[in-house]
Amino acid sequence: MVKQEPECELGTEELEQGLRPAAAVDFAKIAITAVALLLVFNSVALVDWTRQSRPGPVIAALGQPAERWHAAMERLGPAGLFERLHALARSFS
Amino acid sequence: MVFPTLNFLIFYLCIWPTSWLLLVARRHQLHKLAIIAGSYIFYAAWSTRFTLLLLASVCLNWTAGWLIVRSADPSRRKLVVGIGVALNLALLGYFKYWDFFIGNLDGLLRSVGLQGEMPYWEIVLPVGISFFTFQGISYIVDLYRGDLDRPRPFVDVMLFISFFPHLVAGPIVRASAFLPQLERPPSPNRVFVSLGICLIGWGVFKKAVVANWLSVDLVDPVFRTPLEYGGADILLAIYGYAIQIYCDFSAYSDIAIGIAALLGYRFQRNFNQPYRAQSLQDFWRRWHMSLSSWLRDYLYIPLGGSRKGKARTTVNLLATMVIGGLWHGAAWHYVLWGAMHGGGLALERATGLDRTAAPGRWRQTLRVVLVFHFVCLCWVFFRAKDMTAAGDMLGQLADWSATPQLVTPFLAGLVVLGLLMQATPANLLQWLDRAYHALSPWAVGVMGGLLLLMIEALGGDGSAPFIYFQF
């Protein structure tokens, strides 16, 4: 005897109860903004990533621009701001 | 490739638009193939050769499912499902338990004076094998039981078993819950974006801040050399581990559920404030829910559950939890951890504590405290590298003469924060969802970016791997 398969309507799962769905494209806007902020303030992470990744053509091509980008962010201020925030958090812990 | 890393972010920011663009172009089949390709790239980042093992698991379970449905004879169907489950377990047994079995056999033979060359193969454990094996079993058993009405196309089974959000550390997704989602393409206009970003943000915070700091600065040093620490450090490390493993594993589950939700797929929740449980049964309904319900439905109930008398129920509970312990790792301390939980569950059932609610707030609180401390005691055996180390931890707990070395307000505060997480309001997600819809996506992006920067700044310098990768 075959049982009825569970319904897959939206909002039926416990975690989704009471939540309103949105358009997928909203996440694209959120991701673009968040990544831009990370690139501006945490530009050092990009440099660390190119230095720590396995060498290859992509990493080789990205290495120099990442260094230049980080240097620019340091000169303009946001990278230094994040460094100070990081140091503050370290002193607190 | 680990979730909260730049590598994964780049990977996800490639796979996410690709999968949705293919859906918008009405290419559902290509959408599935793109996610499968992404999943194999994700897995190949751990090990290229084990992608073949993953593919073998898919082929085995798809073939078994096809044979089950084709067989009209019930005894033949039973035989096929039995062989299918046995082959899955053989695969898991070979990679995970061979050296453990040989080591114990060697010890046993030496104890009776027999010595010889034993075939230790030092087999490398493929990441995620415990998870994808259980999911494969779920496919063939769900088909056999009729929870799935028909065998699914190879591509669907491949996507179900290999889907990257749950592939290496769960949650264990049921075939009967996931495969029907592949029948129709997810709608690009009905995505639970707020759920996805809230779970991802919360998961990254729990892992990068709470779990990492506790692991690197407290739990790892104390469990590595317990004899160098006194009672206060040991006690905080035990509490710290209870919070670390919760923040670590629930973080992975939250991120997995979140990234699947943003791709339009739904997983069931895996944790529900486990340290507020009033009984062990309640704890297992809140902790690693996908594993505990899997063990209940595919092991405990087929063994007879509680339908065959008190003695048999006790045996079934013990067997289920011991196997659950062994699932976590091939070592006796995991077996003991499972046996302690099984024994506790059997005791609760025998005394009726699992069914009766404690009258009054104080008695309820007392029960929560008692269950939490029993769970913490069990965690000592789970975390210690062997039984001797667990004994050392518990022995040092009685020595309060030494000056505390690691008890700091910061680390104690993280433990308290982890405990407070068990008391967040039940409607928090709904509240955050309303806040999300009141803002524009760009504003949410700014807030999300700032939150990630805060987490990055607060996170510890050392990064501990996710605990459940080793299972």
mmCIF file of C-alpha atoms in Angstrom, chain A residues 8-81:
data_model
loop_
_atom_site.group_PDB
_atom_site.id
_atom_site.type_symbol
_atom_site.label_atom_id
_atom_site.label_comp_id
_atom_site.label_asym_id
_atom_site.label_seq_id
_atom_site.Cartn_x
_atom_site.Cartn_y
_atom_site.Cartn_z
ATOM 1 C CA CYS A 8 5.627 20.405 -0.192
ATOM 2 C CA GLU A 9 3.683 23.623 0.022
ATOM 3 C CA LEU A 10 5.643 26.604 1.215
ATOM 4 C CA GLY A 11 5.348 27.522 4.856
ATOM 5 C CA THR A 12 4.556 24.030 6.062
ATOM 6 C CA GLU A 13 7.855 23.373 7.807
ATOM 7 C CA GLU A 14 8.331 24.413 11.401
ATOM 8 C CA LEU A 15 11.073 26.927 10.679
ATOM 9 C CA GLU A 16 9.056 28.653 7.963
ATOM 10 C CA GLN A 17 5.833 29.050 9.898
ATOM 11 C CA GLY A 18 4.697 32.646 9.972
ATOM 12 C CA LEU A 19 7.416 33.827 7.559
ATOM 13 C CA ARG A 20 6.722 35.575 4.265
ATOM 14 C CA PRO A 21 8.603 34.461 1.167
ATOM 15 C CA ALA A 22 10.371 37.039 -1.006
ATOM 16 C CA ALA A 23 11.888 37.202 -4.481
ATOM 17 C CA ALA A 24 15.193 35.404 -4.989
ATOM 18 C CA VAL A 25 16.622 38.541 -6.581
ATOM 19 C CA ASP A 26 16.408 40.249 -3.175
ATOM 20 C CA PHE A 27 19.217 38.023 -1.996
ATOM 21 C CA ALA A 28 21.345 39.148 -4.953
ATOM 22 C CA LYS A 29 20.964 42.772 -3.797
ATOM 23 C CA ILE A 30 21.772 41.808 -0.203
ATOM 24 C CA ALA A 31 24.828 39.784 -1.256
ATOM 25 C CA ILE A 32 26.202 42.532 -3.536
ATOM 26 C CA THR A 33 25.928 45.150 -0.769
ATOM 27 C CA ALA A 34 27.385 42.927 1.951
ATOM 28 C CA VAL A 35 30.288 41.728 -0.206
ATOM 29 C CA ALA A 36 31.062 45.329 -1.235
ATOM 30 C CA LEU A 37 31.262 46.344 2.419
ATOM 31 C CA LEU A 38 33.531 43.393 3.192
ATOM 32 C CA LEU A 39 35.801 44.269 0.265
ATOM 33 C CA VAL A 40 36.098 47.877 1.412
ATOM 34 C CA PHE A 41 36.596 47.378 5.132
ATOM 35 C CA ASN A 42 38.143 43.899 5.294
ATOM 36 C CA SER A 43 40.371 44.185 2.209
ATOM 37 C CA VAL A 44 43.144 42.454 4.142
ATOM 38 C CA ALA A 45 41.117 39.209 3.971
ATOM 39 C CA LEU A 46 41.387 39.303 0.173
ATOM 40 C CA VAL A 47 45.163 39.675 0.357
ATOM 41 C CA ASP A 48 45.410 36.856 2.933
ATOM 42 C CA TRP A 49 43.262 34.671 0.706
ATOM 43 C CA THR A 50 45.485 35.186 -2.359
ATOM 44 C CA ARG A 51 48.595 34.480 -0.271
ATOM 45 C CA GLN A 52 47.196 31.348 1.393
ATOM 46 C CA SER A 53 45.463 29.797 -1.614
ATOM 47 C CA ARG A 54 47.084 27.098 -3.714
ATOM 48 C CA PRO A 55 49.077 28.831 -6.490
ATOM 49 C CA GLY A 56 47.422 28.832 -9.892
ATOM 50 C CA PRO A 57 46.662 31.136 -12.799
ATOM 51 C CA VAL A 58 43.572 32.675 -11.120
ATOM 52 C CA ILE A 59 45.388 33.358 -7.864
ATOM 53 C CA ALA A 60 48.398 34.722 -9.757
ATOM 54 C CA ALA A 61 46.137 37.083 -11.698
ATOM 55 C CA LEU A 62 44.341 38.230 -8.527
ATOM 56 C CA GLY A 63 47.410 38.647 -6.299
ATOM 57 C CA GLN A 64 48.597 42.052 -7.529
ATOM 58 C CA PRO A 65 45.141 43.679 -7.824
ATOM 59 C CA ALA A 66 44.272 42.466 -4.321
ATOM 60 C CA GLU A 67 47.464 44.036 -2.927
ATOM 61 C CA ARG A 68 46.753 47.311 -4.747
ATOM 62 C CA TRP A 69 43.123 47.325 -3.582
ATOM 63 C CA HIS A 70 44.163 46.772 0.036
ATOM 64 C CA ALA A 71 46.798 49.504 -0.198
ATOM 65 C CA ALA A 72 44.138 51.887 -1.516
ATOM 66 C CA MET A 73 41.722 50.988 1.290
ATOM 67 C CA GLU A 74 44.502 51.539 3.827
ATOM 68 C CA ARG A 75 45.279 54.932 2.301
ATOM 69 C CA LEU A 76 41.609 55.974 2.250
ATOM 70 C CA GLY A 77 40.923 54.751 5.784
ATOM 71 C CA PRO A 78 38.332 51.930 5.879
ATOM 72 C CA ALA A 79 40.926 49.137 6.237
ATOM 73 C CA GLY A 80 42.540 50.959 9.148
ATOM 74 C CA LEU A 81 39.143 51.421 10.771
#
